[in-house]
Coordinates of C-alpha atoms in Angstrom, one line a residue:
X1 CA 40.7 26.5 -12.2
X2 CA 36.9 26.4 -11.0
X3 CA 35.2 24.5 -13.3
X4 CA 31.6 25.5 -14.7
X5 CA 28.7 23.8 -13.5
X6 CA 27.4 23.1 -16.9
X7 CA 29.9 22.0 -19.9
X8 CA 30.3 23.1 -23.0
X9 CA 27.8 21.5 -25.4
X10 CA 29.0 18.4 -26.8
X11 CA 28.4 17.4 -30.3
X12 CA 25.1 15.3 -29.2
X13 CA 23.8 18.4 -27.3
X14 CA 24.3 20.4 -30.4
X15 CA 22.4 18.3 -32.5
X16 CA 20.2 17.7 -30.0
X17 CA 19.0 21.8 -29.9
X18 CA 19.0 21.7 -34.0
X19 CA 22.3 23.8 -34.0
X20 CA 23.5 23.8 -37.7
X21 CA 21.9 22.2 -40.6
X22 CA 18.4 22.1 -42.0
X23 CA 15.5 20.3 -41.2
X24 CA 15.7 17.0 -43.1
X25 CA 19.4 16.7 -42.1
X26 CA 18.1 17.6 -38.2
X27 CA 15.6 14.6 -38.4
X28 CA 18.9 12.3 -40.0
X29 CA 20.9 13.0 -36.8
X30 CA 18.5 12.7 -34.6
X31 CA 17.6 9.5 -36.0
X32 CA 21.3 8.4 -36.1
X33 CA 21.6 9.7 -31.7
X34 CA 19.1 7.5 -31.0
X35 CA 20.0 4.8 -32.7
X36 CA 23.4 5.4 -31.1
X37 CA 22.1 5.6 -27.8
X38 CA 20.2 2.4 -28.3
X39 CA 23.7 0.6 -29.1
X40 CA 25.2 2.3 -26.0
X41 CA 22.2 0.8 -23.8
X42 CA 22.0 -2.4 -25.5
X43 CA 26.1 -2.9 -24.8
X44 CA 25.2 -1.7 -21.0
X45 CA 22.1 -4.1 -20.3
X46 CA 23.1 -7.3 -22.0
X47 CA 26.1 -8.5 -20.1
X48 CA 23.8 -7.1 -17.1
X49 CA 21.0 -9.3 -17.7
X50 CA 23.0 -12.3 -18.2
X51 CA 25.0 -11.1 -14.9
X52 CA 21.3 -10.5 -12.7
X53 CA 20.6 -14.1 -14.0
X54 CA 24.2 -15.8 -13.2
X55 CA 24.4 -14.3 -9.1
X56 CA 20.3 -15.6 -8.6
X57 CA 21.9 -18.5 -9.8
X58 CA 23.6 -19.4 -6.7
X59 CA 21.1 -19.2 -4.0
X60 CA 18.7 -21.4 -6.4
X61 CA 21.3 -23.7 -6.9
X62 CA 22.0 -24.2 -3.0
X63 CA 18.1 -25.1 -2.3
X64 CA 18.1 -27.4 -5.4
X65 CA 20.9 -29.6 -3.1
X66 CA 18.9 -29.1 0.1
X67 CA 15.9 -30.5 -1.9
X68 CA 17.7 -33.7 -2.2
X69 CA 18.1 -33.8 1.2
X70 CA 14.5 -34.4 2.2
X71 CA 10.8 -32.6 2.8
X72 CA 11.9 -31.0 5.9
X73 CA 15.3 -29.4 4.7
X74 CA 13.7 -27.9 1.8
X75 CA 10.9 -25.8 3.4
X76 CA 13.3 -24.5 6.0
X77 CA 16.2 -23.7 3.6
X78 CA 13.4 -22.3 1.6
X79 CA 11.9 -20.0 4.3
X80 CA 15.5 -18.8 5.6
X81 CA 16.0 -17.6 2.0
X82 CA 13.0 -15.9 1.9
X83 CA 13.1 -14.2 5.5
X84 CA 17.1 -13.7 4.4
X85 CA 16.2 -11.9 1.2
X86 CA 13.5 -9.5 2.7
X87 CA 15.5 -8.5 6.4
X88 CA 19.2 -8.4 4.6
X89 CA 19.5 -8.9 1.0
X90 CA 17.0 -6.5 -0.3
X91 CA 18.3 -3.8 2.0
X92 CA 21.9 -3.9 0.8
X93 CA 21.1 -4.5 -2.5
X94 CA 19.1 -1.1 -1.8
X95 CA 21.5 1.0 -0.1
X96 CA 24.4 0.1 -2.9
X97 CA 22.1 1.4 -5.6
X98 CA 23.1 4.9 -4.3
X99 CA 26.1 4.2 -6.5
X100 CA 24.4 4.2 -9.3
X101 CA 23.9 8.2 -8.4
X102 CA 27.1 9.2 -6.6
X103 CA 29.3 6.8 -9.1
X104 CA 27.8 7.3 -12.1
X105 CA 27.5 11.0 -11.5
X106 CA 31.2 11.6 -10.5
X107 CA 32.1 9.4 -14.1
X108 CA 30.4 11.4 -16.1
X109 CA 31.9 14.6 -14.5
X110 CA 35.4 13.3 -14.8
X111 CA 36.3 12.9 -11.1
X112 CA 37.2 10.2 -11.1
X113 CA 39.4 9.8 -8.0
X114 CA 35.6 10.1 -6.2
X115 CA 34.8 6.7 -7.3
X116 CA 37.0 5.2 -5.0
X117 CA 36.0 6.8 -1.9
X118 CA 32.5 6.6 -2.7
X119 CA 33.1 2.6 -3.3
X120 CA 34.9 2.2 -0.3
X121 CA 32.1 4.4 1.8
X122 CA 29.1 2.4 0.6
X123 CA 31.4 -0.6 1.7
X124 CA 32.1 0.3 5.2
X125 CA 28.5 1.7 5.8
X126 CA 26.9 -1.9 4.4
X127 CA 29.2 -3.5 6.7
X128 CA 28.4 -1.8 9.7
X129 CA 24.6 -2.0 8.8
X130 CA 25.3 -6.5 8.1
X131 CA 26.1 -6.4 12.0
X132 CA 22.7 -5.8 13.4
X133 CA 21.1 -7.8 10.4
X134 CA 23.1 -10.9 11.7
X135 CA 22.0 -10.7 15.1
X136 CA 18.4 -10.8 13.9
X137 CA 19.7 -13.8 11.8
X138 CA 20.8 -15.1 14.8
X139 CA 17.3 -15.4 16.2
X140 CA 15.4 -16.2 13.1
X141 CA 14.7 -19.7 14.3
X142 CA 12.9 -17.9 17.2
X143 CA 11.1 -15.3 15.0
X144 CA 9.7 -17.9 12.9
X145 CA 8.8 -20.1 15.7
X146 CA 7.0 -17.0 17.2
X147 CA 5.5 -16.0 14.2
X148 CA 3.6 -19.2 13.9
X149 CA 5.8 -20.8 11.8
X150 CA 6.0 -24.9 12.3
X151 CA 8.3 -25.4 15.0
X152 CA 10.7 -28.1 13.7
X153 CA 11.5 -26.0 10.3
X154 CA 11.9 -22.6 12.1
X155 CA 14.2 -24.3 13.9
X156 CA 16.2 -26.0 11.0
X157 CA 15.6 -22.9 9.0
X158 CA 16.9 -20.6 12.1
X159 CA 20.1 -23.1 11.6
X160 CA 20.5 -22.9 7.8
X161 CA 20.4 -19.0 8.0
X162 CA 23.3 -18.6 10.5
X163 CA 25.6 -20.4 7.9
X164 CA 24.3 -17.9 5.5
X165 CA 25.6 -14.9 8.0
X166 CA 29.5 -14.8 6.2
X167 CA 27.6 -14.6 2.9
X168 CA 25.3 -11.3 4.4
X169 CA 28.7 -9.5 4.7
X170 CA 30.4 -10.6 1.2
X171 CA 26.9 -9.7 -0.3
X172 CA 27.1 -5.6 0.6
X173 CA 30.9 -5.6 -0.7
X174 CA 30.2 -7.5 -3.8
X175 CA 26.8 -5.0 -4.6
X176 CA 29.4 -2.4 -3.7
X177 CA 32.1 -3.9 -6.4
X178 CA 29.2 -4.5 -9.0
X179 CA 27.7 -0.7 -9.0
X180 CA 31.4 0.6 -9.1
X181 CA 32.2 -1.1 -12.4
X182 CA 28.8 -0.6 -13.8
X183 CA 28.4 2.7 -13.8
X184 CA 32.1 3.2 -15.6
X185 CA 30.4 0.9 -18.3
X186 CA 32.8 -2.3 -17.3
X187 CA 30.0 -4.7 -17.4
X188 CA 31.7 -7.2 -19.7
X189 CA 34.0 -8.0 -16.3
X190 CA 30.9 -8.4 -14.1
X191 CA 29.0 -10.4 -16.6
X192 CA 31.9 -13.0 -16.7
X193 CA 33.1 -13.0 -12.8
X194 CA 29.5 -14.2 -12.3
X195 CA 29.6 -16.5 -14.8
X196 CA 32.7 -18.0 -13.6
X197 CA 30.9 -18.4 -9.9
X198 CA 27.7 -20.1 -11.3
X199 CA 29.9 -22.9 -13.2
X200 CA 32.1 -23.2 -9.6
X201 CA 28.9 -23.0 -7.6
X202 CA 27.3 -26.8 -8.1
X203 CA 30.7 -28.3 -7.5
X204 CA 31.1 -26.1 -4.5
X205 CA 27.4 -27.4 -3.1
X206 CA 28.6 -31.3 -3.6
X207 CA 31.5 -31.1 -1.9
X208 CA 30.0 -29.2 1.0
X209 CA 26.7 -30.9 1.2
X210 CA 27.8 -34.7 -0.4
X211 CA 31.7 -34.6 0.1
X212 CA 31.8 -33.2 3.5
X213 CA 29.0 -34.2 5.1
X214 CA 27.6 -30.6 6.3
X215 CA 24.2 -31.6 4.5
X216 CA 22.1 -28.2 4.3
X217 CA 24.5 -26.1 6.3
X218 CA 27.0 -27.1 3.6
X219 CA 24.9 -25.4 0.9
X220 CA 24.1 -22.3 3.4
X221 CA 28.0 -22.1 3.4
X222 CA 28.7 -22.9 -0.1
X223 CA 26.9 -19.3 -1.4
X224 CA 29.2 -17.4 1.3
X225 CA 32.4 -19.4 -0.8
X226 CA 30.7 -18.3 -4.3
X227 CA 30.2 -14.6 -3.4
X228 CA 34.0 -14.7 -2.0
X229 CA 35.1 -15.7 -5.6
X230 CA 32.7 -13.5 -7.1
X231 CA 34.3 -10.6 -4.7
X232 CA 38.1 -11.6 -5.3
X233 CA 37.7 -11.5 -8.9
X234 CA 36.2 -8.1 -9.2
X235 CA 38.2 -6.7 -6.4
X236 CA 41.6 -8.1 -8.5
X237 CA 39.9 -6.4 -11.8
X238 CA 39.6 -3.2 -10.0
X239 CA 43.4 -2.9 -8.9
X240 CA 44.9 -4.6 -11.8
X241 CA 42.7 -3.4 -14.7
X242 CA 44.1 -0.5 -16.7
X243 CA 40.4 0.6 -17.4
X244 CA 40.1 1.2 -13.2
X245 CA 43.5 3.6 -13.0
X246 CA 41.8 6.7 -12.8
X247 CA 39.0 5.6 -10.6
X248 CA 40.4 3.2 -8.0
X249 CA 43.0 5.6 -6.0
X250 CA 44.1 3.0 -2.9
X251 CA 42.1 3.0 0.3
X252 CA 41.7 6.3 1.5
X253 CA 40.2 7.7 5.0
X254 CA 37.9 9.8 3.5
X255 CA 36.2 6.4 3.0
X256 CA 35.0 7.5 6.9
X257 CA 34.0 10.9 6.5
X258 CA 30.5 11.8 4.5
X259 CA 28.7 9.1 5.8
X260 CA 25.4 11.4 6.3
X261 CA 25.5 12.7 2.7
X262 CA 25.9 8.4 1.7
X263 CA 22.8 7.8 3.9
X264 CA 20.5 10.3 2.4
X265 CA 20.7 9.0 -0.4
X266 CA 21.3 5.1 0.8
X267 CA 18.4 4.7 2.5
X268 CA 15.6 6.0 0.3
X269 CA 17.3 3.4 -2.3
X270 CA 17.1 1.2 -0.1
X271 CA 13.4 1.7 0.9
X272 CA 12.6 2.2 -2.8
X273 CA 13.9 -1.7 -3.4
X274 CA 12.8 -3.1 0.0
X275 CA 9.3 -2.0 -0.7
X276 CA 8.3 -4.0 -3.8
X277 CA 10.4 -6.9 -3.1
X278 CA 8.5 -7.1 0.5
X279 CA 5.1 -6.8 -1.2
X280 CA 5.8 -9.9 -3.2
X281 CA 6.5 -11.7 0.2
X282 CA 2.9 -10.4 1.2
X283 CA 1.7 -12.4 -1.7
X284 CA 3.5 -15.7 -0.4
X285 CA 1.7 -15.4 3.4
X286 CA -1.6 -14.6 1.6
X287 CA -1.8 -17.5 -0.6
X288 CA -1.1 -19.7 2.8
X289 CA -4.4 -18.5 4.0
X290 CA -6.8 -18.9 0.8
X291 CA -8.8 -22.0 0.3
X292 CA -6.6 -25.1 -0.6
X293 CA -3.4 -23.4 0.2
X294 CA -1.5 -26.2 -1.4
X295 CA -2.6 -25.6 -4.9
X296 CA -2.9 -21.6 -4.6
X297 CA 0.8 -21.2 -3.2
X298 CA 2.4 -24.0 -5.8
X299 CA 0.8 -21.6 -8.8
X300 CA 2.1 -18.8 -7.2
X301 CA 5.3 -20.2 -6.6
X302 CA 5.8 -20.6 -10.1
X303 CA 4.4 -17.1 -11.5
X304 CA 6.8 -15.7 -8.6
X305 CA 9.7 -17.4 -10.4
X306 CA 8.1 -17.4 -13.8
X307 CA 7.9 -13.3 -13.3
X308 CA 11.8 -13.0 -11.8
X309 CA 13.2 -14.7 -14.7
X310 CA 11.5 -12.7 -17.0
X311 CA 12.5 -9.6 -14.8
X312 CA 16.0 -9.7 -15.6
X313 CA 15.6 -7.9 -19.1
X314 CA 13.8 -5.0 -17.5
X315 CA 16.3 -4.8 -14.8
X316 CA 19.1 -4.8 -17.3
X317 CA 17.8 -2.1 -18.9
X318 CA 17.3 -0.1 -15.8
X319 CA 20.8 -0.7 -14.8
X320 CA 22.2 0.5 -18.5
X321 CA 19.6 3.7 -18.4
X322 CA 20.9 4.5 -15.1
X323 CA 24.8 4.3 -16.0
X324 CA 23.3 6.3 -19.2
X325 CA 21.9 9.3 -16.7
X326 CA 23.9 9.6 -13.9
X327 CA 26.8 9.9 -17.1
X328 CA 25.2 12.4 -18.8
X329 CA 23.9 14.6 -16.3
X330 CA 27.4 14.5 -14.3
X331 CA 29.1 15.9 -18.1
X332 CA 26.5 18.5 -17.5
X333 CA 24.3 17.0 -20.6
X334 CA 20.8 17.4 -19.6
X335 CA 19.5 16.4 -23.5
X336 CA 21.7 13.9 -24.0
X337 CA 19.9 12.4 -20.6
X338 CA 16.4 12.9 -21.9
X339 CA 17.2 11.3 -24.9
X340 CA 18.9 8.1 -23.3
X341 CA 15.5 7.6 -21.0
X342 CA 13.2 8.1 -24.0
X343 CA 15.0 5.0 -26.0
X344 CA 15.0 3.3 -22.7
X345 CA 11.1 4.0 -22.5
X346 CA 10.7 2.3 -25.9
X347 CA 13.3 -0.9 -25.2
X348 CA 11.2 -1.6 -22.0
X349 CA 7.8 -1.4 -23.9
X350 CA 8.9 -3.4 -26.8
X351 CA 10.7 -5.8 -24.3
X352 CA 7.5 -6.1 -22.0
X353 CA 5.6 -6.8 -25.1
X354 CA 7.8 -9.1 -26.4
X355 CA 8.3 -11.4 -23.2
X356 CA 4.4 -11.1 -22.8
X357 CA 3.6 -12.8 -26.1
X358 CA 5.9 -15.7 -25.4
X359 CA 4.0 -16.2 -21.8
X360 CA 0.4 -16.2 -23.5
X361 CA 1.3 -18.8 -26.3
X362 CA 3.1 -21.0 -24.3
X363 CA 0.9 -20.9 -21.1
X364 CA -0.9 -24.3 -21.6
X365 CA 3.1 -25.8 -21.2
X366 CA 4.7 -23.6 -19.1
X367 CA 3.3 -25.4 -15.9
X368 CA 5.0 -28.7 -17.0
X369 CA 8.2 -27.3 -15.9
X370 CA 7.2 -27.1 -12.6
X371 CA 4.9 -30.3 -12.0
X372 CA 3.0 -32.8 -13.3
X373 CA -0.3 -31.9 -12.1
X374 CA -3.0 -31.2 -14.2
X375 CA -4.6 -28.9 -11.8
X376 CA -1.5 -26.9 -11.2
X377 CA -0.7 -27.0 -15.2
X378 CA -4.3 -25.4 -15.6
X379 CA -4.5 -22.9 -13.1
X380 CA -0.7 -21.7 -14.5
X381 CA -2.3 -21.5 -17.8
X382 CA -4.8 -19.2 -16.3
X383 CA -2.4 -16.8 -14.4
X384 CA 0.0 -16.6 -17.0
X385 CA -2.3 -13.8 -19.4
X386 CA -1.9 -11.5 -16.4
X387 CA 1.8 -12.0 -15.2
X388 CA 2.0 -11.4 -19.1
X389 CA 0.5 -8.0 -18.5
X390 CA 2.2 -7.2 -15.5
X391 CA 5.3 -7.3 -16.8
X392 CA 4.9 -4.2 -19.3
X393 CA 4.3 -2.4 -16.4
X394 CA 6.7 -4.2 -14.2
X395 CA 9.5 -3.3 -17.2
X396 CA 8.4 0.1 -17.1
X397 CA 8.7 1.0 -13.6
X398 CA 11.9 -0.7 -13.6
X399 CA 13.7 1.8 -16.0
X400 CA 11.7 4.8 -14.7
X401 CA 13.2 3.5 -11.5
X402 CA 16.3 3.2 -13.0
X403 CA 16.1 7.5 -15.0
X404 CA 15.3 8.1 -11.2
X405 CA 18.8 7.0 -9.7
X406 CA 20.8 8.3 -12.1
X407 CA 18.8 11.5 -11.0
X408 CA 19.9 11.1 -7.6
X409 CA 16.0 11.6 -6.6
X410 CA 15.5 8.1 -5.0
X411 CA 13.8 10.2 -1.6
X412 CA 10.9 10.5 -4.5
X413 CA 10.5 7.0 -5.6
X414 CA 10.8 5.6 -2.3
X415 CA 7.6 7.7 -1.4
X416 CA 6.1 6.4 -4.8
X417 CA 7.1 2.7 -4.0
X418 CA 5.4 3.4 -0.5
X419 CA 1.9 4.7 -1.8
X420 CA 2.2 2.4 -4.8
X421 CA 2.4 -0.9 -3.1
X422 CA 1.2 -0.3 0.5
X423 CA -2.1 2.2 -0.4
X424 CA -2.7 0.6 -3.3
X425 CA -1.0 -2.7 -4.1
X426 CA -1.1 -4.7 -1.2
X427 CA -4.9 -3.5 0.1
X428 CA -6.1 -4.6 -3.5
X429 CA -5.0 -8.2 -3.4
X430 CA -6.4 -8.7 -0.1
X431 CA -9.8 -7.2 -1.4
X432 CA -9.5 -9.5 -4.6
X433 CA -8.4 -12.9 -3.3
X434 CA -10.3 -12.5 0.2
X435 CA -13.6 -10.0 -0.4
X436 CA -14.3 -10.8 -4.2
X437 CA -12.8 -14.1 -3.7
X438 CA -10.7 -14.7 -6.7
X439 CA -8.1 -16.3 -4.7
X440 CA -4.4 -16.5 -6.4
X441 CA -5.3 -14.5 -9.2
X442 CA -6.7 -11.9 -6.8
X443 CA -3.6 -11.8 -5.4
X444 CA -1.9 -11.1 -8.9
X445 CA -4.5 -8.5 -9.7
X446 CA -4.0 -6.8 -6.4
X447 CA -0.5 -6.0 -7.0
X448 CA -0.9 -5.4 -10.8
X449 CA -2.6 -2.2 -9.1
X450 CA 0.7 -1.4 -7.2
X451 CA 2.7 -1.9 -10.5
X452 CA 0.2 0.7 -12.5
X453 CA 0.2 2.8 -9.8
X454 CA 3.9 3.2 -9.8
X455 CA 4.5 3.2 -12.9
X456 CA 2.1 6.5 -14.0
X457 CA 3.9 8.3 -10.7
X458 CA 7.1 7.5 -11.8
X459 CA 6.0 8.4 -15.3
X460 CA 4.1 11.9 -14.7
X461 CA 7.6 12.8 -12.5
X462 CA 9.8 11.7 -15.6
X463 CA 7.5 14.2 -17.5
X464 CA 8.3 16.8 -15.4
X465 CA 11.8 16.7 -14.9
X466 CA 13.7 19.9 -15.8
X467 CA 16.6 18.2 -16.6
X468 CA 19.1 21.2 -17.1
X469 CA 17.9 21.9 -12.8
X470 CA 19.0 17.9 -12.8
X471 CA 22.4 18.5 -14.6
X472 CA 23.2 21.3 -12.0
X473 CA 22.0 19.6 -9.1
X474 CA 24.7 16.4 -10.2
X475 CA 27.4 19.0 -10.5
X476 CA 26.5 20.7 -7.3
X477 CA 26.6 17.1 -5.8
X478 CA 29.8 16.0 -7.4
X479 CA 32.2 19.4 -6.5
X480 CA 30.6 19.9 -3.2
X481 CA 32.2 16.8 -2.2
X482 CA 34.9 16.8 -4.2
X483 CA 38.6 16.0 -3.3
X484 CA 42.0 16.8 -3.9
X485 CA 43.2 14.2 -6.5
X486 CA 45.8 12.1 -5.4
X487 CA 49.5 13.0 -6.6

């Protein structure tokens, strides 16, 4: 039997269109939804913040060995992690948040046998995409070296990064394994497999790096060992967890087929991550050109990392909201989506807010974590009022971001990401820090601009969503590629 492309109303949807009841007893239960769906979101981003934090865990703790190592080691460990994250890393990352649409969609419609093919398609698509990204890696000493990059640590750093190649291709299958569970709401498992892997990883870096002998290499090596654990212990969860019965079906060849359908939808996520997280790297080459570079890039070092840490709430969050969409709008219950990204809205503000007044009153001590300098302790003082502000609007862009995959519109916010950051964002810092002079804090201001600038366009197409057109277009997208279940 065909089934409709919209559901019947659930009980949420009822109560969400003031079906039954008066208007006191409206207000109670609409007070009691969203109090419900903040528990639901809550449950969804916490184990993912704590799992965000666990997996950057294990590249940080690989350059803290190479550090030991010596002067040279760390710069070119440090700037094959960089050039790593911004030509591989960020683009599967990218292309595996299409999940979040297709998966979370497919959940929420109850076709469930589509989760597996769509797991095993984003797998063998990321796969076939690592293979050209490791042949860059291959040449990245010679990049660098022709880039103008010192000579002796592109070529240690061209070194370090083709031990990091085996970790390129566990990375796309372990994003893949990640988004599959997430957007089924299994995040406890994912929370605790990358636990497990960041209490292995320093004993994996000494025995590779002390034990062994292999020095940097070894810790290049050890984060391909990490994400293998971190991949074996999902990928074991999946066949052998009751809760992945209905979703994980066996390998299928359909896995092959719809790989243009994937890709329009892969690569705008894909552009829509690659372009913020390259516009930070802008940042890092500016600072290298503004009066005493030293002191400007050590400051922005540490707002850089000061800023990702703090990123990790927000990020949860726009995981959770996007499980919460995608869900909804795949049951065929548009209201029940609107409500989950106004609650969302109101747990980014309040967690912007809240991480911002812990950056202002502790800004005089914050640099002391990083070094003893007193200039370097000051000038931290100074930036940290505007990373501060940036993260309100860095948190809200990350859930709008988040209501837009689980929309399946990421074509839209990768055109938004574009004009945000690269009409706006990037131009502006190089204005500030180079024509108005304000060096590193220039450079923050500039892309504060890109951050406000994608957050109001993320915001006014939020406003505008029709979400019932949203619920159909999911079901449209779910049955029009659905298959036969499996006997």
């Amino acid at each position: 039997m065909e089934e409709p492309l919209l559901s019947a109303p659930s009980t949420t949807e009822k109560l969400l269109h003031g079906v039954g009841g008066g208007k006191e007893e409206e207000e109670e239960e609409s007070l009691a939804l969203a109090v419900r769906e903040t528990k639901q979101q809550l449950y969804l981003a916490g184990p993912l913040v704590v799992g965000f934090l666990l997996q950057n865990l294990v590249q940080m703790v690989s350059v803290m060995f190479v550090g030991h190592l010596g002067e040279l080691a760390l710069a070119s460990a440090s700037l094959a992690t960089s050039f790593a994250g911004v030509t591989g890393f960020s683009l599967l990352a990218g292309m595996a948040c299409s999940l979040d649409t297709l998966c979370g969609q497919a959940f929420g419609a109850k076709q469930y046998y589509q989760l597996s093919v769509y797991k095993q398609r984003a797998m063998v698509v990321l796969t076939l995409v690592s293979i050209p990204v490791s042949v860059v890696w291959a040449y990245t000493g010679e990049i660098l070296a022709w880039c103008g990059q010192d000579p002796e640590i592109a070529a240690a750093a061209g070194i370090y990064i083709r031990w990091l190649i085996p970790a390129l291709f566990l990375f796309g299958a372990l994003q893949c394994h990640v988004r599959f569970l997430q957007t089924q709401n299994l995040v406890v498992p994912v929370m605790l497999s990358s636990g497990a892997t960041a209490l292995c990883h320093p004993a994996v870096c000494w025995l590779l790096v002390r034990a062994l002998g292999l020095g940097s290499n070894g810790a290049a090596l050890a984060n391909a060992i990490s994400y293998l654990a971190n991949l074996a212990f999902l990928a074991l969860y999946v066949r052998l967890s009751p809760s992945c019965k209905y979703s994980w079906t066996g390998f299928s060849a359909e896995a092959f087929r719809g790989v243009p359908d994937f890709l329009k939808l892969a690569v705008p996520s894909a552009v829509m991550v690659c372009m913020k997280w390259w516009s930070f790297e802008f940042l890092v080459m500016f600072s290298g050109l503004l009066p005493n570079p030293k002191l400007e890039t050590a400051v922005l070092s540490i707002c850089l990392n000061t800023n990702s840490f703090a990123f990790m709430v927000p990020l949860g969050l726009g995981g959770a909201v996007s499980t919460r969409v995608s869900n909804e709008l795949g049951a065929g219950h548009p209201r029940a989506a609107r409500l989950a990204t106004r609650v969302v809205a109101v747990l980014a503000l309040a967690a912007g807010v809240s991480e911002g007044v812990v950056m202002v009153l502790v800004r005089h001590q914050w640099g002391y974590a990083y070094s003893n300098e007193e200039e370097v302790v000051r000038y931290t003082a100074r930036m940290m009022p505007l990373i501060a502000v940036s993260l309100v609007f860095d948190g809200m862009q990350s859930v709008l971001s988040g209501v837009v995959r689980g929309c399946g519109r990421q074509k839209a916010g990768a055109y938004i990401n574009l004009a945000a950051y690269y009409l706006a964002g990037v131009p502006s810092a190089f204005v500030f820090a180079f024509v108005c002079r304000l060096g590193g804090m220039g450079l923050w201001l500039g892309i504060m601009c890109g951050l406000v600038v994608q957050m109001l366009l993320l915001l006014s197409i939020t406003l505008c969503t029709n979400w019932n057109n949203e619920a159909l277009k999911a079901k449209d997208r779910v049955f029009s590629s659905a298959l036969p279940p499996l006997d």
